[in-house]
Every structure is written in structure tokens, then in C-alpha cells.
Amino acid sequence: MLNVGSLYAFSLVSSLCVLFGLNFLFRKGNLVVAKVLAVQFLLLGYLMVAAYFLLPENIIETPYFFRTLAPLFYTFPPLNFMFMWHLLHPRAKFNKKHLFFFIPFLIQLVENAPFYLSSKQTKIEEIKWMLGQGDYFAFSERFMWFDPICHVYAKFAMYLIFYVAMVYYYIRFRRAKENQILFQKGSFHYWIIGVFVFRICTIYYIWYTFIFTDNGKASFIPIDYLLIAEFVFHLFYLAVNPKLLDVQILAEQLKGQEPEPKTEQEIVRAEKEDERLLALADKVEEYFKTTEVFLNSQLSAELLGSLTGHPHRMIGQAIKLKHNISFRDFLNNYRIAYIEEQLANPDFLAKSSIEAIAEASGFGSRQSFYTAFRKAKGCTPKEYFSSKIG
């Protein structure tokens, strides 16, 4: 039997998991990330209780918990992924498509249903037979469809796939420029990294014990202790950062507060600013048409600002507002339009090489010419010119 200290520790952590889970689950206004975390806490609370009663010295007396944990291990990878997803997107609504992640859990649950519905005596006989085999993966075909080791392989694959997905979305989130401030003033990413560490330990344990050495059949699966350690980490993190218990604060610190509605004066000021920028965009276009300044290979927004007397930053903003493209793309579009005008002369292509055309139209290099042309026309200059000749 477990000593009194271990039993108290088991009971304390299990009770905390249930209390935290119920708190997150039923608190009004909670975000999806809190609901997902609540389900994980509640499952862990059950896992700890069941793990105690599944110890060899207790299992015969309480056979009702036998095989109830196996399906649950299918739920932790998708729940962990959903926790990560909604932690990075706290204002996102629950996606019903995520329910498909739990199909393997339902399959094993239905598979084990005949054993769950059998009598206590039948359960005890099955457990004694298994213990007599000295193999905790021994099973009777009347109660199971698949060899339990098949489920181990499937769970390992799920843990690995969802772990890769979690890392992918986390890296993409970190690279987003609008999220950089989170990693300067916040500590949420340490929470995520902690989850990664525990999750990779679990994946390694499953691989090493059940696939590489095949030692898992000789003892009960201690993987639940890794999950316990992971959720103790959650509890510790929330204890050190109690403000995270308020999930509205969590959302605000992750994605920032919702912008306050603009006042009428601010709206009028913004409209006047847009009018100024649109007028500037018209002046730039007129300047391009009358001077053909775009044929200058050194032309930039800074140089154009010097030539026209307008701030170069405003020029870029004006082009973006009116045409929804960058100044560089706007400039290259004029150069390509100039080339198309020259194509009206049948001798233009015959007497000019691609390098000469690129230089004459303002492109500083053959590479920049090809890049801009492909972006604008979807093909190379050579392909485009060939179609014109044909």
C-alpha cells in the first residue's frame, strides 16, 4: 500500500485538479481556453483516483477502474493542442471540427464497453487471468477488438502529430510582428514552453518503453505520473500567476485590449487624413505620367519625396491607401506598362534584348526585372514576349 504521505499527496493534487476544473468550467464569461483546461483538470483528477485503485494491491478489490484509463490517453493530445490553439487565439470560438480529434477515444471506449458492463466477478476473473500471464497487455478477444499494443502505437502517433502541430503554431505565433510585445513584457510563453517540455518527455517515454525496449508489458503504465507532473506544473504556474485565473485578463494580456470606439472628432480627423493621402496619390500618378520619372532605375520613395517636396513616408501611405500595393510594386507596374506601350512598335522586340528592355524601362538588374514581371503577369518576360510575337 502507499504510505500515508503519498496518499495525502495523491488526494491533495487530485482534489486541487477537480476544484480548478470546476472553477474554470462553470465560471461565467470564461474563454474557450479555460474550458479546455477545465476538462483536462477534471480528467486528471479522475486519472489520479483511478491510478491509486489500479495498483496491484488494490485492483482486485476495486476492479471497476480497470481499462477505464486507456481510452482517456487518446484525449490528452488533442486537448493539449486545443489548449495551445486557444491560448494563442483567446478570442476564437470553439471549432466543432476539433471534435473529430476524439474519434479514437470513442472507438476504444465502445470497444471496452462489454467489459465495463460485465459483472464484478467477471471483471475480477479477467484481471486475475491477466495478472497470471505476467503481461499487462494480455487480453481476451471477447472483451477487446484490437491488441492493446496497437492502441499504444496509435497513441504515440497522436502525441507526436499533435506535438508537431503545437510547435508549428507556436513558432508561427512568435514570428508574427504584432505579437512581439508579448515576449518582451509577458511570461505566457514560459507556460507554453513548460507544456512542450512535459509533452516531449511523455512522447519519449512511450517510444522508449513500449516501442524501443518493449518493457511496458511487465508493469503498469507509469505514463499517468508524467501527466500528473505536467498538471502540477499548471497548478504551480497558476499559483505563481494568480491573475491568470481571470481569463478575461488572460485574453487582454495575450492579444491586448479591444480598441476603444473612436470619437466623432477622431473619425473626422481620420477622414481628412485619408483625403490628403488620396490627393497625394493622384499627384504622384500625374507626376509619373508627365515626367516618366519611373524610368530612373535609382528612383525610390525617398528620391521621389525630394523631387516633389512631399514626405516619402506619406507617399508610401498614399499609394497603399489608394491601390493597396507597396510603392515598389506601384513603380514596377508603371515600368511594365511602359514596356507594353513599346510593344506596339513591331521592331521593338526584334532590335532589343531582354537586358536592354529591362534597362530602358528603369529596372536596375535582370533579376529585379524578372521578379517584378512574374509578379505582375504571372510569367517570365521571355514567355510574355514570345506570346506577343506569336
C-alpha positions as MATLAB code, in Angstrom:
seq = 'MLNVGSLYAFSLVSSLCVLFGLNFLFRKGNLVVAKVLAVQFLLLGYLMVAAYFLLPENIIETPYFFRTLAPLFYTFPPLNFMFMWHLLHPRAKFNKKHLFFFIPFLIQLVENAPFYLSSKQTKIEEIKWMLGQGDYFAFSERFMWFDPICHVYAKFAMYLIFYVAMVYYYIRFRRAKENQILFQKGSFHYWIIGVFVFRICTIYYIWYTFIFTDNGKASFIPIDYLLIAEFVFHLFYLAVNPKLLDVQILAEQLKGQEPEPKTEQEIVRAEKEDERLLALADKVEEYFKTTEVFLNSQLSAELLGSLTGHPHRMIGQAIKLKHNISFRDFLNNYRIAYIEEQLANPDFLAKSSIEAIAEASGFGSRQSFYTAFRKAKGCTPKEYFSSKIG';
ca = [
       0.000    0.000    0.000;
       1.055    3.605   -0.441;
       2.421    5.282    2.664;
       0.277    7.926    4.361;
       2.333   10.821    2.956;
       1.990    9.616   -0.638;
      -1.727    9.002   -0.157;
      -2.219   12.531    1.164;
      -0.203   13.975   -1.723;
      -2.291   11.986   -4.225;
      -5.508   13.150   -2.595;
      -4.396   16.783   -2.408;
      -3.353   17.055   -6.064;
      -6.461   15.183   -7.205;
      -8.719   17.482   -5.177;
      -6.971   20.588   -6.499;
      -7.392   19.373  -10.077;
     -11.125   18.841   -9.561;
     -11.587   22.205   -7.826;
      -9.654   24.091  -10.502;
     -11.502   22.210  -13.225;
     -14.950   23.002  -11.811;
     -13.933   26.625  -11.273;
     -12.854   27.100  -14.888;
     -15.741   25.064  -16.269;
     -18.650   26.883  -14.622;
     -17.349   30.420  -14.263;
     -19.455   32.712  -16.422;
     -17.788   34.512  -19.286;
     -14.877   32.111  -19.473;
     -12.996   31.780  -22.735;
     -12.611   28.519  -24.629;
      -9.031   28.088  -23.408;
     -10.328   27.985  -19.822;
     -12.967   25.387  -20.707;
     -10.366   23.172  -22.362;
      -8.067   23.492  -19.369;
     -11.026   22.678  -17.104;
     -11.689   19.415  -18.947;
      -8.017   18.495  -18.662;
      -8.001   19.175  -14.926;
     -11.132   17.078  -14.378;
      -9.746   14.174  -16.411;
      -6.517   14.329  -14.449;
      -8.454   14.276  -11.189;
     -10.139   11.064  -12.292;
      -6.851    9.655  -13.588;
      -5.200   10.082  -10.201;
      -8.059    8.437   -8.335;
      -8.171    5.545  -10.804;
      -4.374    5.140  -10.747;
      -4.492    4.572   -6.982;
      -7.207    1.919   -7.198;
      -5.410    0.211  -10.109;
      -2.323   -0.519   -8.041;
      -1.698   -4.305   -7.803;
      -2.641   -4.342   -4.133;
      -5.967   -2.597   -4.797;
      -7.063   -3.735   -8.229;
      -8.842   -6.936   -7.153;
     -10.875   -5.080   -4.542;
     -11.829   -2.272   -6.934;
     -11.931   -3.764  -10.458;
     -14.321   -1.102  -11.753;
     -11.456    1.223  -12.754;
      -9.683   -1.395  -14.842;
      -9.351   -0.334  -18.514;
     -11.105    2.972  -17.877;
      -7.882    4.954  -18.240;
      -6.822    3.505  -21.597;
      -9.337    5.490  -23.708;
      -8.573    8.692  -21.788;
      -4.998    8.753  -23.067;
      -6.461    9.394  -26.533;
      -7.966   12.660  -25.239;
      -4.852   14.341  -23.861;
      -3.030   15.048  -27.179;
      -5.985   16.838  -28.845;
      -6.908   18.623  -25.608;
      -3.348   19.844  -25.250;
      -3.388   21.053  -28.851;
      -6.732   22.809  -28.331;
      -5.389   24.416  -25.157;
      -2.392   25.718  -27.089;
      -4.516   26.908  -30.017;
      -6.962   28.848  -27.865;
      -4.201   30.191  -25.635;
      -2.687   31.792  -28.736;
      -6.129   32.774  -30.078;
      -8.093   33.569  -26.869;
     -10.943   35.316  -28.652;
     -11.538   32.487  -31.141;
     -14.753   30.497  -30.779;
     -14.837   26.752  -30.290;
     -14.367   24.923  -33.586;
     -16.711   21.942  -33.817;
     -14.334   20.271  -36.279;
     -11.991   19.673  -33.339;
     -14.449   17.072  -32.059;
     -13.209   14.736  -34.798;
      -9.931   14.528  -32.870;
     -11.738   12.406  -30.274;
     -12.901    9.630  -32.611;
     -10.081    7.268  -31.452;
     -11.213    7.838  -27.855;
     -14.778    6.884  -28.761;
     -13.615    3.789  -30.644;
     -11.683    2.414  -27.670;
     -14.479    3.398  -25.304;
     -17.009    1.414  -27.336;
     -14.512   -1.427  -27.683;
     -14.212   -1.701  -23.896;
     -17.936   -1.294  -23.253;
     -18.587   -5.086  -22.904;
     -16.029   -5.243  -20.103;
     -17.413   -2.126  -18.394;
     -20.914   -3.642  -18.448;
     -19.836   -7.058  -17.179;
     -20.338   -8.159  -13.577;
     -17.803   -7.536  -10.827;
     -16.966  -11.236  -10.685;
     -16.285  -11.330  -14.436;
     -14.018   -8.305  -14.102;
     -12.093   -9.953  -11.266;
     -11.650  -13.160  -13.279;
     -10.316  -11.195  -16.252;
      -7.898   -9.268  -14.030;
      -6.638  -12.422  -12.276;
      -6.088  -14.104  -15.644;
      -4.111  -11.076  -16.846;
      -2.002  -10.991  -13.668;
      -1.355  -14.695  -14.076;
       0.045  -14.083  -17.550;
       2.543  -11.588  -16.140;
       1.654   -9.343  -19.063;
      -0.466   -6.260  -18.515;
      -1.189   -6.208  -22.243;
      -2.773   -9.670  -22.191;
      -6.403   -9.531  -23.287;
      -9.399  -11.707  -24.074;
     -10.881  -11.366  -27.530;
     -14.395  -11.442  -26.048;
     -13.693   -8.056  -24.462;
     -11.417   -6.298  -26.967;
     -11.185   -5.893  -30.728;
      -7.535   -4.899  -31.013;
      -4.317   -5.927  -29.351;
      -3.640   -3.201  -26.698;
      -0.182   -2.606  -28.168;
      -1.906   -1.346  -31.346;
      -3.516    1.358  -29.241;
      -0.096    2.234  -27.823;
       1.271    2.787  -31.333;
      -1.786    4.856  -32.243;
      -1.466    6.978  -29.104;
       2.232    7.513  -29.723;
       1.414    8.714  -33.249;
      -1.255   11.078  -31.891;
       1.075   12.506  -29.259;
       3.765   13.076  -31.893;
       1.465   14.601  -34.537;
      -0.236   16.985  -32.129;
       3.107   17.939  -30.594;
       4.473   18.913  -34.014;
       1.286   20.897  -34.689;
       1.629   22.718  -31.352;
       5.248   23.652  -32.037;
       4.351   24.816  -35.563;
       1.585   27.172  -34.397;
       3.695   28.464  -31.527;
       6.607   29.321  -33.842;
       4.261   30.998  -36.317;
       2.701   32.970  -33.455;
       6.112   34.086  -32.198;
       7.178   35.271  -35.654;
       4.102   37.458  -36.087;
       5.248   41.057  -35.642;
       2.095   42.127  -33.813;
       2.787   39.544  -31.091;
       6.393   40.517  -30.350;
       5.375   42.665  -27.392;
       4.079   39.556  -25.604;
       7.560   38.111  -25.443;
       9.004   41.355  -24.075;
       6.625   42.004  -21.201;
       4.713   38.746  -20.685;
       5.559   35.309  -19.356;
       2.881   33.298  -21.131;
       5.407   31.734  -23.464;
       7.149   30.162  -20.449;
       3.875   28.420  -19.702;
       3.789   27.078  -23.246;
       7.434   26.017  -23.184;
       6.789   24.152  -19.936;
       3.975   22.237  -21.627;
       6.334   21.408  -24.509;
       8.933   20.005  -22.124;
       6.489   17.714  -20.330;
       4.902   16.642  -23.598;
       8.209   15.668  -25.221;
       9.116   13.689  -22.084;
       5.844   11.778  -22.407;
       6.483   11.076  -26.094;
       9.999    9.865  -25.349;
       8.778    7.617  -22.542;
       6.129    5.981  -24.721;
       8.642    5.404  -27.511;
      11.420    4.095  -25.276;
       9.267    1.876  -23.048;
       6.746    0.403  -25.473;
       8.421    0.604  -28.886;
      12.203    0.645  -28.450;
      12.671   -1.693  -25.434;
       9.187   -3.265  -25.235;
       9.367   -3.172  -21.433;
       5.890   -1.772  -20.896;
       4.190   -5.155  -20.743;
       5.890   -6.111  -17.480;
       4.495   -3.292  -15.340;
       1.637   -0.843  -15.105;
       1.921    2.174  -17.335;
       3.513    4.994  -15.290;
       2.736    7.496  -18.025;
      -0.003    8.873  -15.772;
       2.706   10.168  -13.450;
       4.135   12.244  -16.275;
       0.694   13.736  -16.851;
       0.380   14.380  -13.122;
       3.728   16.208  -13.170;
       2.543   18.247  -16.158;
      -0.603   19.356  -14.409;
       1.206   20.046  -11.162;
       3.219   22.439  -13.308;
      -0.071   24.042  -14.450;
      -1.183   24.384  -10.833;
       2.159   25.863   -9.791;
       2.134   28.316  -12.688;
      -1.376   29.469  -11.835;
      -0.423   29.768   -8.162;
       2.565   31.977   -9.019;
       0.450   33.969  -11.533;
      -2.975   34.163   -9.831;
      -4.135   36.881  -12.246;
      -4.359   34.154  -14.894;
      -7.314   32.737  -13.010;
      -9.243   35.642  -14.521;
      -9.394   34.525  -18.120;
     -10.509   37.952  -19.306;
      -7.171   39.283  -18.056;
      -5.552   36.356  -19.850;
      -7.151   37.378  -23.135;
      -6.257   41.040  -22.681;
      -2.607   40.314  -21.930;
      -2.293   37.855  -24.791;
      -3.920   39.858  -27.535;
      -4.295   43.277  -25.972;
      -7.480   45.077  -25.008;
     -10.109   45.662  -27.628;
      -9.609   49.119  -29.157;
     -11.953   51.739  -27.759;
     -14.507   53.200  -30.198;
     -13.264   56.302  -31.969;
     -14.808   59.627  -31.090;
     -16.536   61.718  -33.724;
     -13.563   64.093  -33.824;
     -11.151   61.216  -34.374;
     -13.323   59.852  -37.203;
     -13.423   63.270  -38.909;
      -9.654   63.650  -38.454;
      -9.062   60.200  -39.979;
     -11.314   61.009  -42.948;
      -9.440   64.251  -43.610;
      -6.119   62.404  -43.415;
      -7.371   59.847  -45.966;
      -8.469   62.642  -48.265;
      -4.983   64.183  -48.069;
      -3.353   60.855  -48.853;
      -5.661   60.144  -51.795;
      -4.925   63.609  -53.197;
      -1.203   62.920  -52.830;
      -1.595   59.594  -54.655;
      -3.244   61.439  -57.547;
      -0.338   63.931  -57.666;
       2.195   61.080  -57.756;
       0.368   59.433  -60.655;
       0.225   62.727  -62.544;
       3.937   63.275  -61.909;
       4.717   59.812  -63.255;
       2.725   60.424  -66.422;
       4.145   63.849  -67.209;
       7.800   63.216  -66.374;
       8.248   59.434  -66.827;
      10.424   59.614  -63.725;
       9.736   55.910  -63.153;
      12.294   55.151  -65.913;
      15.030   56.200  -63.493;
      16.462   52.961  -62.094;
      17.512   54.797  -58.890;
      14.014   56.054  -58.128;
      12.756   55.359  -54.633;
      10.115   56.847  -52.340;
      12.865   58.918  -50.697;
      14.120   60.302  -54.027;
      10.570   60.979  -55.213;
       9.914   62.847  -51.968;
      12.947   65.032  -52.607;
      11.803   65.730  -56.179;
       8.211   66.568  -55.247;
       8.651   68.065  -51.776;
       6.369   65.527  -50.116;
       7.420   63.336  -47.144;
       8.417   59.964  -48.566;
       6.540   58.112  -45.804;
       3.328   59.842  -46.828;
       3.937   58.827  -50.455;
       4.112   55.159  -49.463;
       0.980   55.517  -47.304;
      -0.873   57.267  -50.103;
      -0.113   54.535  -52.647;
      -1.035   51.834  -50.137;
      -4.344   53.512  -49.324;
      -5.428   54.052  -52.948;
      -4.006   50.965  -54.680;
      -3.387   48.571  -51.767;
       0.128   47.826  -53.000;
       3.588   48.939  -51.946;
       5.358   51.867  -53.596;
       7.874   49.423  -55.128;
       5.094   47.382  -56.803;
       3.383   50.606  -57.934;
       6.639   51.779  -59.516;
       7.276   48.440  -61.251;
       3.724   48.349  -62.604;
       4.352   51.681  -64.355;
       7.590   50.337  -65.819;
       5.857   47.205  -67.135;
       3.018   49.317  -68.567;
       5.674   51.382  -70.373;
       7.105   48.188  -71.924;
       3.621   47.164  -73.097;
       3.226   50.520  -74.800;
       6.528   49.997  -76.625;
       5.329   46.611  -77.884;
       3.067   48.484  -80.283;
       6.226   49.026  -82.348;
       6.897   45.719  -84.196;
      10.629   46.466  -84.327;
      10.887   46.932  -80.549;
      11.417   43.269  -79.675;
      13.410   42.491  -82.773;
      16.039   45.161  -82.061;
      16.158   44.917  -78.249;
      17.430   42.238  -75.938;
      15.726   41.476  -72.625;
      18.621   43.155  -70.771;
      18.236   46.283  -72.895;
      14.466   46.367  -72.341;
      14.955   45.992  -68.578;
      17.483   48.844  -68.503;
      15.414   51.122  -70.735;
      12.299   50.672  -68.599;
      14.064   51.538  -65.336;
      14.868   48.145  -63.850;
      18.269   48.104  -62.236;
      19.010   44.446  -62.957;
      17.817   41.474  -64.962;
      16.790   39.699  -61.735;
      14.630   42.553  -60.478;
      13.039   42.771  -63.935;
      12.166   39.056  -63.962;
      10.861   39.143  -60.388;
       8.620   42.161  -60.984;
       7.379   40.844  -64.330;
       6.468   37.428  -62.939;
       4.651   39.061  -60.042;
       2.654   41.341  -62.354;
       1.992   38.996  -65.291;
       2.379   35.513  -63.821;
       5.038   34.547  -66.370;
       8.598   35.419  -67.363;
       9.330   38.289  -69.794;
      10.576   35.777  -72.365;
       7.314   33.818  -72.226;
       5.275   37.012  -72.432;
       7.230   38.416  -75.357;
       7.044   35.091  -77.215;
       3.260   35.131  -76.937;
       3.207   38.655  -78.396;
       5.386   37.668  -81.318;
       3.335   34.527  -81.978;
];
